Coordinates of C-alpha atoms and ligand atoms in Angstrom, one line a residue:
X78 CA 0.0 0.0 0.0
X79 CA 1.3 3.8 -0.5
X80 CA 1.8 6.0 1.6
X81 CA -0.8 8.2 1.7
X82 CA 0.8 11.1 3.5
X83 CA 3.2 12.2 0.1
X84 CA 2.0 15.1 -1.8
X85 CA -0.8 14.0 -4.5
X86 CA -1.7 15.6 -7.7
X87 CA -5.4 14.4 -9.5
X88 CA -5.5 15.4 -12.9
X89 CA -8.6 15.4 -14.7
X90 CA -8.8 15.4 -18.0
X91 CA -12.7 15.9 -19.4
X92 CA -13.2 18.1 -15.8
X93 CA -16.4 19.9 -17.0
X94 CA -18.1 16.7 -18.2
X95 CA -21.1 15.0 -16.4
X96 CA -18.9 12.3 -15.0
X97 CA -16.3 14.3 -13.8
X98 CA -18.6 17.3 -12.0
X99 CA -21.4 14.7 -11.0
X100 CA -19.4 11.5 -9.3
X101 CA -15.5 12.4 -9.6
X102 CA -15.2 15.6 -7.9
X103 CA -18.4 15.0 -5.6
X104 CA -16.4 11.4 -4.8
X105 CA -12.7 13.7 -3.9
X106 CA -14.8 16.1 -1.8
X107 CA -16.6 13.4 0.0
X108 CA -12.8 11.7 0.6
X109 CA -11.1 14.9 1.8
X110 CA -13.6 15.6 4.0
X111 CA -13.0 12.2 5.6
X112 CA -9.5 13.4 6.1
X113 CA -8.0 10.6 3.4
X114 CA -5.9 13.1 1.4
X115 CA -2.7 13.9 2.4
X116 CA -2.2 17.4 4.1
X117 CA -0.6 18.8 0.4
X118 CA -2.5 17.9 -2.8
X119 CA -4.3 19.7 -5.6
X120 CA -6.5 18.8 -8.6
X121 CA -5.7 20.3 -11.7
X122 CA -9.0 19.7 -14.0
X123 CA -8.8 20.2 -17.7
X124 CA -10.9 20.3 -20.5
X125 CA -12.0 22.3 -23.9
X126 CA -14.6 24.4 -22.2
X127 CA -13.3 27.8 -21.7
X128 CA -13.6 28.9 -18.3
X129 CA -11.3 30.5 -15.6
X130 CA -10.1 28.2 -12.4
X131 CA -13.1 30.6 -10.3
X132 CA -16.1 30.2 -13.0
X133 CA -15.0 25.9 -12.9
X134 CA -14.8 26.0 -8.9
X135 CA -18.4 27.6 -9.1
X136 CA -19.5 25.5 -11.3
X137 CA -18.4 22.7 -9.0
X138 CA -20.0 24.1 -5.8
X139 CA -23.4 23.4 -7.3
X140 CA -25.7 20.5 -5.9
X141 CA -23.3 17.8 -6.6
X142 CA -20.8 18.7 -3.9
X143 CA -22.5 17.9 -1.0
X144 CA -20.7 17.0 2.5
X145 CA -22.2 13.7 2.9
X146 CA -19.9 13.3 6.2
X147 CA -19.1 15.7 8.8
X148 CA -21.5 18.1 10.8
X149 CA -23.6 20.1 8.0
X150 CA -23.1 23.1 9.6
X151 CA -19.1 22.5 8.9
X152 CA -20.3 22.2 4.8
X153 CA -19.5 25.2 3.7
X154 CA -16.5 25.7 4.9
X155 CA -15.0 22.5 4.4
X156 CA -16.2 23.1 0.6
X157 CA -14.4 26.3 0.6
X158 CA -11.5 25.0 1.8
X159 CA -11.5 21.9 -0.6
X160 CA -11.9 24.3 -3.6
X161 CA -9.1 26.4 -3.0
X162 CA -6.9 22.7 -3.9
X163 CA -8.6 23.2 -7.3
X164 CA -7.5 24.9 -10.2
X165 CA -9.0 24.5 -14.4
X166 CA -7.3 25.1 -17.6
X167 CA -8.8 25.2 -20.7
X168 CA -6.7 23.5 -23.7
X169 CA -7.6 21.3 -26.6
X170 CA -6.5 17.5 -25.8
X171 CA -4.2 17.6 -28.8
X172 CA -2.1 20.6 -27.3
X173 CA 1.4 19.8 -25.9
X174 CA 1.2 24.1 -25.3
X175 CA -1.9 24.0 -23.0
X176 CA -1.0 20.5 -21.2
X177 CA 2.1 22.5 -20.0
X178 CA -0.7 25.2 -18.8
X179 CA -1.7 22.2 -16.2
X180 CA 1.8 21.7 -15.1
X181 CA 2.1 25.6 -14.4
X182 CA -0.7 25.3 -12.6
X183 CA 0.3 22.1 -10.3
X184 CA 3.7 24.0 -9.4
X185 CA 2.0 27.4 -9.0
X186 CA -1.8 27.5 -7.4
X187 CA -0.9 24.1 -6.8
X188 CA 2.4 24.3 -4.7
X189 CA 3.9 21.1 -6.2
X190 CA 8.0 20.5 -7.1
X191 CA 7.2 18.6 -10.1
X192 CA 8.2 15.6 -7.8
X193 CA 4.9 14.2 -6.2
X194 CA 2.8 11.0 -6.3
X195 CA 0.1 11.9 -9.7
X196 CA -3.0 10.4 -10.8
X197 CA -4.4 10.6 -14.1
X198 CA -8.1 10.7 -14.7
X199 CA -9.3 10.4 -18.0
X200 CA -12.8 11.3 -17.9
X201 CA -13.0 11.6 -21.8
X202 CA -14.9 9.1 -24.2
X203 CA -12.4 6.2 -25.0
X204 CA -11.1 7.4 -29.0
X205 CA -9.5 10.5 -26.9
X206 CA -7.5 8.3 -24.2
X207 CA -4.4 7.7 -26.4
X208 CA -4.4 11.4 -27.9
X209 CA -4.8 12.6 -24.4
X210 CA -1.9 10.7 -23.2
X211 CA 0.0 11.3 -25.7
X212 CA -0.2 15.2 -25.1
X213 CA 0.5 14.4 -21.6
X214 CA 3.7 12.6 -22.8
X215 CA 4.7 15.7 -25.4
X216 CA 4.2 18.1 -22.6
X217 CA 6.7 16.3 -20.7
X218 CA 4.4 15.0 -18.0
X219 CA 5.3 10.9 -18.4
X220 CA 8.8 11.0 -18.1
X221 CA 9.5 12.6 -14.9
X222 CA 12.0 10.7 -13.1
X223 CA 12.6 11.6 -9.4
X224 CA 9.9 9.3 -6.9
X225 CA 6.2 10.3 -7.3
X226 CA 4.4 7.9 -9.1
X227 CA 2.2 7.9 -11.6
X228 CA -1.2 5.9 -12.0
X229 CA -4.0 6.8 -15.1
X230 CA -7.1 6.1 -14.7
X231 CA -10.0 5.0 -17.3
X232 CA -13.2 5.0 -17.3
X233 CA -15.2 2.1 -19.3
X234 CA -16.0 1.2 -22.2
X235 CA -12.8 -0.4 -22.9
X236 CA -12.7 -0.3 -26.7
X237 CA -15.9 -1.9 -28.5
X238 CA -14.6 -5.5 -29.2
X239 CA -11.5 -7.4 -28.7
X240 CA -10.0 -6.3 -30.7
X241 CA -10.6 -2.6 -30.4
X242 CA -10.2 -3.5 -27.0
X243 CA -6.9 -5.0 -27.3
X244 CA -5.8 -1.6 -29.6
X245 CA -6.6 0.3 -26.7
X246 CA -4.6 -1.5 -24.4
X247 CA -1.8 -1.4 -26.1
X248 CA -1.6 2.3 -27.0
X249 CA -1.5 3.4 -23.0
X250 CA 0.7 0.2 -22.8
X251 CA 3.2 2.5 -23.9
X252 CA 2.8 5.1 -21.2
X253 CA 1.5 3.4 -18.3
X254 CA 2.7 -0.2 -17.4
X255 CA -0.4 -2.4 -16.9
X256 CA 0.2 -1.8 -12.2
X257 CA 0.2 1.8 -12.8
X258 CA -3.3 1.5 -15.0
X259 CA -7.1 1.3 -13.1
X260 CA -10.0 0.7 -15.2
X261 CA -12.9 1.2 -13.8
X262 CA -16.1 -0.7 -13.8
X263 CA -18.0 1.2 -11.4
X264 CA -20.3 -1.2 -9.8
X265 CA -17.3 -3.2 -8.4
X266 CA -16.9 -0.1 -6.0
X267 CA -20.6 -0.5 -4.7
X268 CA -20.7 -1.4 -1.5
X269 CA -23.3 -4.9 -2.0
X270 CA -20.7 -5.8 -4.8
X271 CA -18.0 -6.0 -2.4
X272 CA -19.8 -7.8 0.1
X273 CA -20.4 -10.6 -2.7
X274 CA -17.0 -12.0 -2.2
X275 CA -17.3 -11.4 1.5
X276 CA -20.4 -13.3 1.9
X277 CA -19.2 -15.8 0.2
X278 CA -15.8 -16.2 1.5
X279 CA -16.2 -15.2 5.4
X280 CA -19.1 -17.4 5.9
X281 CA -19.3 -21.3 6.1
X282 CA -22.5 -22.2 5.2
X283 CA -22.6 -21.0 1.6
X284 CA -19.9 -22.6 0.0
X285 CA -20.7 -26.8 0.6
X286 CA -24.1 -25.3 -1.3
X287 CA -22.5 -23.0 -4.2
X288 CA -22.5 -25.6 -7.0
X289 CA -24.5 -27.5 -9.6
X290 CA -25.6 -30.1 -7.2
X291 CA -27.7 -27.4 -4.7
X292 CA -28.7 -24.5 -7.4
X293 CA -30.4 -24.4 -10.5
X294 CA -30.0 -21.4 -11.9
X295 CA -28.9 -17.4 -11.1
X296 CA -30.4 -14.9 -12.5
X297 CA -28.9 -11.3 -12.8
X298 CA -31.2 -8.6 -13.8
X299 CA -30.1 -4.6 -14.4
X300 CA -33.1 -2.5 -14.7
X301 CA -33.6 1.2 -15.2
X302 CA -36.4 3.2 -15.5
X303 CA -34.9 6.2 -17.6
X304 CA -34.1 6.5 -21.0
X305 CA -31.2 8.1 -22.7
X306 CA -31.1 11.4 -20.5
X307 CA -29.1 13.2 -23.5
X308 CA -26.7 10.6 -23.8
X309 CA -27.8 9.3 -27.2
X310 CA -24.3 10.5 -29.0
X311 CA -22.8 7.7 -27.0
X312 CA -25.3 5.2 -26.4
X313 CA -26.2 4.6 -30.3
X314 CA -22.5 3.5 -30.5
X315 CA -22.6 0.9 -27.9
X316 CA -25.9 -0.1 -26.7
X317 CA -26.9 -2.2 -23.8
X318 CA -24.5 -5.0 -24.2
X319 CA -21.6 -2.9 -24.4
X320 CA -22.8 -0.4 -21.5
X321 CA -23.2 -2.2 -18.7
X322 CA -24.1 -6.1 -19.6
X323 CA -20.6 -7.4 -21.1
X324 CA -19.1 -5.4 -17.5
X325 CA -21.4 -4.5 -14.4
X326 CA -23.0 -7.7 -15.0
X327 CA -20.2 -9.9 -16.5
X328 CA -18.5 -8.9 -12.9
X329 CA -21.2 -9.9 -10.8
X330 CA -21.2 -13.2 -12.9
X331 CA -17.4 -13.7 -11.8
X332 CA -18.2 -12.8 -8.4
X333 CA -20.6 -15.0 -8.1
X334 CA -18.8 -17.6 -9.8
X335 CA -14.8 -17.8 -8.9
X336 CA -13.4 -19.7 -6.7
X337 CA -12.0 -18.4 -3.2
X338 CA -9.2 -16.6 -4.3
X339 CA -5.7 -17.4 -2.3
X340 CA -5.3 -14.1 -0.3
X341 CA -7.7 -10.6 -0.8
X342 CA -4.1 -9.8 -2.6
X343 CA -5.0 -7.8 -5.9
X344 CA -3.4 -10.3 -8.1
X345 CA -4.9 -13.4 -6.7
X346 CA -8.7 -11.9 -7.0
X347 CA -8.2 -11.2 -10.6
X348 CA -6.6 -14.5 -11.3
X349 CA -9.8 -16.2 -9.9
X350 CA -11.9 -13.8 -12.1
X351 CA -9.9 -14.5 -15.1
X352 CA -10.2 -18.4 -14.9
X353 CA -13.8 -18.3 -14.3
X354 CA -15.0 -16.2 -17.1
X355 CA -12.2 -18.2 -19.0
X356 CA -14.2 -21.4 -18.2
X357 CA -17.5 -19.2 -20.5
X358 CA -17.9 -20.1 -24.2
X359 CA -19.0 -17.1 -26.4
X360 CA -22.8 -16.6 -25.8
X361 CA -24.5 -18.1 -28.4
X362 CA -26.8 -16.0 -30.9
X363 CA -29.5 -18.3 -29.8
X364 CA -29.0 -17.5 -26.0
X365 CA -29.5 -14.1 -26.5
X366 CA -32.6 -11.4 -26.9
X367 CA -31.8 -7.9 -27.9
X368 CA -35.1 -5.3 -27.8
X369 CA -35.1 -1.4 -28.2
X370 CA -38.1 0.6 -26.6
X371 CA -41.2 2.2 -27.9
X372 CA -42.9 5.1 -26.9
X373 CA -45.0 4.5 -23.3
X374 CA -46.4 5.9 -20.5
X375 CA -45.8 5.5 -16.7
X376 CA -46.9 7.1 -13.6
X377 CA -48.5 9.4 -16.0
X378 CA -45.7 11.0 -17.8
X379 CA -45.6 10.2 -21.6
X380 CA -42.3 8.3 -22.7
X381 CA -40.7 9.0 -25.9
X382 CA -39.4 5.9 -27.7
X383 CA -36.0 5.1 -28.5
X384 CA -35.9 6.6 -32.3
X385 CA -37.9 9.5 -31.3
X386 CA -34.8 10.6 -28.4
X387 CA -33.0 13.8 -29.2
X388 CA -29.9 12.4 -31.5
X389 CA -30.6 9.0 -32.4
X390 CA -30.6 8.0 -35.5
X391 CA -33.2 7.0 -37.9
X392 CA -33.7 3.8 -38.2
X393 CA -30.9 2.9 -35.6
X394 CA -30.7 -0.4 -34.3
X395 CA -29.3 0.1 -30.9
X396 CA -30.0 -2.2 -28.4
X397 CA -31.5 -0.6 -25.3
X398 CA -32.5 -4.3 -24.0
X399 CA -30.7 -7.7 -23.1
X400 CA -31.4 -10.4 -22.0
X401 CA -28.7 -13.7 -22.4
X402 CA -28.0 -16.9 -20.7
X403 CA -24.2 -17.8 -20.3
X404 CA -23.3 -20.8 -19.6
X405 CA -19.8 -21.4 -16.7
X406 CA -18.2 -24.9 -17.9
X407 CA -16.4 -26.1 -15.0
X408 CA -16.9 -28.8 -12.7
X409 CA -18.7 -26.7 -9.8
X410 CA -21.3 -24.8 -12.7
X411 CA -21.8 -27.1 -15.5
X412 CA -25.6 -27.2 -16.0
X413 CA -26.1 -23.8 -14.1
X414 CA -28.0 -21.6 -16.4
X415 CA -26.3 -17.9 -15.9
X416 CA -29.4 -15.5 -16.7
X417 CA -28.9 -11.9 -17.3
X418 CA -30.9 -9.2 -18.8
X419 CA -30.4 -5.5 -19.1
X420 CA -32.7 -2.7 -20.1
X421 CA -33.2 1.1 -19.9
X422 CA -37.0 2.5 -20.2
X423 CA -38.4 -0.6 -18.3
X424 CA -40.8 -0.8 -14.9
X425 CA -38.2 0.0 -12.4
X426 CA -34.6 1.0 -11.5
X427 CA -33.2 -2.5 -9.8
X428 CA -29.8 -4.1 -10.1
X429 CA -30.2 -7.9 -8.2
X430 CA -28.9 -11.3 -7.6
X431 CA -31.1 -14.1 -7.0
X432 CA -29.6 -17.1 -6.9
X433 CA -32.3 -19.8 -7.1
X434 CA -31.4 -23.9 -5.5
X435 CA -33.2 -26.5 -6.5
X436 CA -36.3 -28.1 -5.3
X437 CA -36.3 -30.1 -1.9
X438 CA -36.5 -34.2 -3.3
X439 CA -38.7 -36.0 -1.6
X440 CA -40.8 -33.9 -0.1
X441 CA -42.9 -35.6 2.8
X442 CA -45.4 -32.0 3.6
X443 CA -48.9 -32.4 2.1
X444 CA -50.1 -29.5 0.3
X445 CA -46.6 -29.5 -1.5
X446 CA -48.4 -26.0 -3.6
X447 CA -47.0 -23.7 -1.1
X448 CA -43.1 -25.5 -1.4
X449 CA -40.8 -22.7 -3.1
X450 CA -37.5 -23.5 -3.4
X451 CA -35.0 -22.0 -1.8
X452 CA -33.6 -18.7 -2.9
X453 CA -30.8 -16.1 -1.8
X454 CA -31.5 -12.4 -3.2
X455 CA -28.6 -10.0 -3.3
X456 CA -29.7 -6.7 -3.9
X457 CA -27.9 -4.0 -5.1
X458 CA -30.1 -0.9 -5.4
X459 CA -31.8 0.3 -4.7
X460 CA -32.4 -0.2 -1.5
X461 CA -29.3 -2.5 -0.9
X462 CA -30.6 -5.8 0.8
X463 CA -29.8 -10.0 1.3
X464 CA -32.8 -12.2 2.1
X465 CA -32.9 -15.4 1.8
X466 CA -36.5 -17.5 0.7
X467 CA -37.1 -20.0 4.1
X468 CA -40.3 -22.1 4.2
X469 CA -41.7 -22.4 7.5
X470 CA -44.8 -23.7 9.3
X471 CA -47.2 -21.4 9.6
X472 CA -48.4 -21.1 13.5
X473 CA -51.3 -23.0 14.0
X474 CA -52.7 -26.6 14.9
X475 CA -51.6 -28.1 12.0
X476 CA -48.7 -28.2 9.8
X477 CA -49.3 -26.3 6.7
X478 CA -46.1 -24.4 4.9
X479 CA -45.4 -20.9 3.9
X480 CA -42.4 -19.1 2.5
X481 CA -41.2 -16.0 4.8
X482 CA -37.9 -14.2 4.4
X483 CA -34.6 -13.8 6.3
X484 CA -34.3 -10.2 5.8
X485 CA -31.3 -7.8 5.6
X486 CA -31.8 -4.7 4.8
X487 CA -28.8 -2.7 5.2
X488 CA -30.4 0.5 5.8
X489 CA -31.4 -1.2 9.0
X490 CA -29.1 -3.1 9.8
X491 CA -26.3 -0.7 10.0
X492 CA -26.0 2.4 10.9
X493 CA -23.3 3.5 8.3
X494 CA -23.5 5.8 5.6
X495 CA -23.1 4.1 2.4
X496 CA -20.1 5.4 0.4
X497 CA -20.5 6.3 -3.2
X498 CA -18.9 3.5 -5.5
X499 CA -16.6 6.1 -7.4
X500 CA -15.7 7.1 -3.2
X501 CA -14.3 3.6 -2.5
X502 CA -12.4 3.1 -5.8
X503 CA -10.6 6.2 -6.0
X504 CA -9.2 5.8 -2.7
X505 CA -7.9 2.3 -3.6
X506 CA -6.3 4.8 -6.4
X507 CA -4.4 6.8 -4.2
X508 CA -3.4 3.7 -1.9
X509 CA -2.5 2.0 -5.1
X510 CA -4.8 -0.7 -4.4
X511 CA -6.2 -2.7 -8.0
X512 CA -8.6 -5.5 -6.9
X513 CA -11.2 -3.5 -7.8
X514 CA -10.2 -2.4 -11.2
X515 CA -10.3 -4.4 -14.6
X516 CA -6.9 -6.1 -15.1
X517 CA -6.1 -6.6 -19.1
X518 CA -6.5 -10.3 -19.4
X519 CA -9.8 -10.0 -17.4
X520 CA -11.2 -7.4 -20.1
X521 CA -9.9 -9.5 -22.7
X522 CA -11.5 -12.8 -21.4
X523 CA -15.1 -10.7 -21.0
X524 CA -14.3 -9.2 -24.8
X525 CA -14.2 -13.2 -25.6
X526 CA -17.1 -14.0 -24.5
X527 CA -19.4 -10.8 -26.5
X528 CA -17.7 -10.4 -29.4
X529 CA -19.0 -13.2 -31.4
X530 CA -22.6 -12.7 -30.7
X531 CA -21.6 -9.0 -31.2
X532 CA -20.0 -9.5 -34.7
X533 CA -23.0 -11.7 -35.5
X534 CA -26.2 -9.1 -33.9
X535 CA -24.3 -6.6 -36.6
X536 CA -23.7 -8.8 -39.2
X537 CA -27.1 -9.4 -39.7
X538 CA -28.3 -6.5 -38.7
X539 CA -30.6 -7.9 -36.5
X540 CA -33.4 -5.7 -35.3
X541 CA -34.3 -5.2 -31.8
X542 CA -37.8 -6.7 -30.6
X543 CA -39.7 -3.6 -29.2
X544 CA -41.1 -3.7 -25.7
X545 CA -43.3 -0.5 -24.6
X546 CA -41.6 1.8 -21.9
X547 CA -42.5 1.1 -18.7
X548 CA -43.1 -2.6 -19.2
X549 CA -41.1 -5.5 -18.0
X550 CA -39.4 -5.9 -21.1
X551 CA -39.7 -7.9 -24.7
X552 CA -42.0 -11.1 -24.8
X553 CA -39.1 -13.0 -26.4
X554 CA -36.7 -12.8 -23.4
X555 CA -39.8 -14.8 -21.5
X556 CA -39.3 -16.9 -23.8
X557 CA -35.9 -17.1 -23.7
X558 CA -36.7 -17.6 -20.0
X559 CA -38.9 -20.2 -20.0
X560 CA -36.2 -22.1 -22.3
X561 CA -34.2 -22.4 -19.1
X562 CA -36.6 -24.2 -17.0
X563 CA -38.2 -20.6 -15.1
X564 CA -39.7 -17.6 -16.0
X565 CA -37.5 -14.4 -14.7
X566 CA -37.7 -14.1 -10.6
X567 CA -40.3 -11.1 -9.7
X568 CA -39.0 -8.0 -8.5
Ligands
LIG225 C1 -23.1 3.3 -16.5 C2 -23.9 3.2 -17.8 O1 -22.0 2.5 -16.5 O2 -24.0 2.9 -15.4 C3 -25.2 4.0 -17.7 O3 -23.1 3.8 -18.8 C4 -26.0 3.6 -16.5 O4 -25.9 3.8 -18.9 C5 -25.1 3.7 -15.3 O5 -27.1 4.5 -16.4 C6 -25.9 3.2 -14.0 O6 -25.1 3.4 -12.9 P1 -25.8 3.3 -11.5 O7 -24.6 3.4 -10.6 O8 -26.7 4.5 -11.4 O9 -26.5 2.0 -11.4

């Protein structure tokens, strides 16, 4: 681990973006006011946007930067004082000139010697990483020598196939070594995510029961109840299956799935990540449902559909649904159906885990109607929760069966603020710690798994099914349910 105490410079590149001004800076904030920075640091923000270091720290001060920690009545001046770490230069990424603008502004406003610990944070879509680093590099800002370090981190998605993917990795292979690189899937930094291994790994009763012989099938579902919220320039270029299935859920697949790692050791995590999603054929064009929303209505409010959102365009083919099964061929998951679906503009906003056993054999109650299976929920929003699907006797004279839960819900259960995924996982930055973040083989073992079905959705141009927004998604992936022996688990 690093010490935390050397002088730290952030870097952002793509500072007056959405991402950057809505979870990075509000995620810094939220750290420095928990004292985790060390006593000398400043964030130097950059991006095209022309605006002086005051307008940007105004800019910042909005809503987002709230102090989630700490007395309220301390807020205001504890965002005061974080600000005054802050400085903004305005420069085109492709200028060596303004890059050099940032390092003025590190060893001026900033107070640095050129010699401390840097992060880079490329909040910019994924065709400006390489030219961003490489203006970095011109500027002079790679080669330093002396004994900071330097670490760069990227945002997702990583390239839009392997071998895109594989481009990518190789262009800030020649900048940043693959230890000094964090990509970031953000739901690995939630906190019900990181319980996964924890739950599964500091408890004895799961594991004798977490195989083929005790569990039929897990189901993963993403939902959100929004649709593009402006974002269309990027969504049309990657759709569902890109944006979060062949990551946020493709992790919680490995989490669920790996074998306990040797140590909580960075390297050993991945390993057990990468064998496990190594052990997953390519999903098969026939395991997989892709749909695309129509106009709807819910709670009232009229929904536009998915052609009809500002920037789309016509006749686009984007998938803003998915649903897939993959299939784990080792000797603890053969057999296990792995069943994920995905989808903006549906019902609700939900991201869960349900892993479902099998049915009890033999069963000796009457009235076997009221037997459910057995089945552990893992939710992640949003109201974070485990419960696990008991059946009990109902009180009374006789015996007669009922399901009932055993419930918890963290909001209850502890009396903790929950941190802010982006909160947790830049911190593991700045103490140099990577389990969290996407190792290269890892995002090339996930690439192998979509890129077929990918290749093929696009070959043949295959068009979405439409499902209404508001609604629990296209008929098909029932369908493609009920191929697996269940229809999807409730909400
Ligand atoms: C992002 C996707 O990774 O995750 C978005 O690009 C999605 O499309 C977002 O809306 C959801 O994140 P969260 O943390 O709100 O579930």
């Amino acid at each position: 681990m690093t010490d935390t105490q050397e002088p730290l410079s952030i870097i952002v590149a793509g500072a007056s973006g959405d991402l950057a001004v809505k979870k990075i800076f509000p995620a810094l904030f939220a750290l420095y006011c928990q004292g985790r920075f060390p006593e000398k640091f400043h964030i130097a923000g950059f991006a095209r946007t022309d605006m002086s270091s005051a307008t940007f720290r105004e800019h910042l001060a909005g809503p987002n930067l709230v102090c989630r920690y700490g007395p309220c009545d301390h807020c205001s001046g504890k965002q005061e004082a974080f600000l005054k770490h802050i400085s903004y230069v305005s420069s085109p990424y492709d200028s060596p000139e303004g890059m050099r603008k940032v390092n003025l502004a590190l060893l001026g406003e900033g107070g640095m010697d050129g010699q401390e610990n840097r992060i880079y944070y490329l909040s910019v879509p994924p065709f400006l990483f390489l030219q961003v680093t490489q203006t970095l590099a011109a500027a002079g800002f790679l080669a330093r020598g002396g004994s900071g370090w330097d670490r760069v981190v990227v945002e997702k998605p990583f390239g839009n196939d392997r071998a895109s993917s594989d481009e990518l990795t190789q262009g800030l292979g020649q900048f940043f070594e693959e230890d000094q690189t964090y990509r970031i899937d953000h739901y690995l930094g939630k906190e019900v995510i990181q319980n996964l291994m924890v739950l599964r790994f500091a408890n004895l009763i799961f594991d004798p029961i977490w195989d083929r012989a005790y569990i039929d099938h897990v189901d993963i579902s993403w939902m959100e109840d929004l649709g593009l919220e402006g974002r269309a320039g990027y969504f049309d270029r990657y759709g569902i299956i890109r944006d979060v299935m062949q990551n946020h859920l493709l992790q919680m697949v490995a989490l669920i799935a790996m074998e306990q790692p040797v140590s909580m050791d960075s390297k050993y995590v991945r390993d057990e990540k990468v064998k496990v999603l190594r052990s997953i054929p390519p999903l098969a064009l026939d395991d997989i449902v892709v749909g695309q929303y129509t106009a709807g209505e819910m709670k009232g409010k009229r929904y536009p559909g998915y052609l009809e959102e500002h920037g789309v365009p016509e006749g686009s083919i984007a998938d803003t649904y998915a649903a897939a099964v993959l299939h784990v061929r080792n000797r603890r998951w053969d057999g296990v159906p792995f069943r994920l679906r995905a989808g903006k503009g549906l019902n609700a906003r939900m991201t869960e885990i349900r892993i479902h056993f099998r049915s009890v054999p033999g069963n000796i109650f009457d009235g076997a109607a009221a037997m459910q299976p057995n089945e552990l929920t893992i939710r992640v929003q949003p109201d974070a929760a485990i419960a696990f699907r008991i059946m009990n006797k109902v009180p009374g004279l006789q015996i007669d069966l009922g399901e009932s839960f055993l419930d918890l819900n963290y909001a209850s259960a502890f009396n903790a603020k929950i941190p802010d995924a982006y909160e947790c996982l830049l911190l593991d930055v700045i103490e140099g710690d990577r389990a969290l973040f996407i190792r290269s083989d890892e995002l090339e073992a996930a690439w192998d798994i979509f890129t077929p079905v990918l290749h093929e959705l696009e070959r043949q141009r295959i068009k979405p099914e439409p499902y209404v927004f508001g609604s629990s998604g296209p008929e098909k992936a029932k369908q493609l349910a009920a191929r697996y022996g269940a229809s999807w688990s409730a909400q």
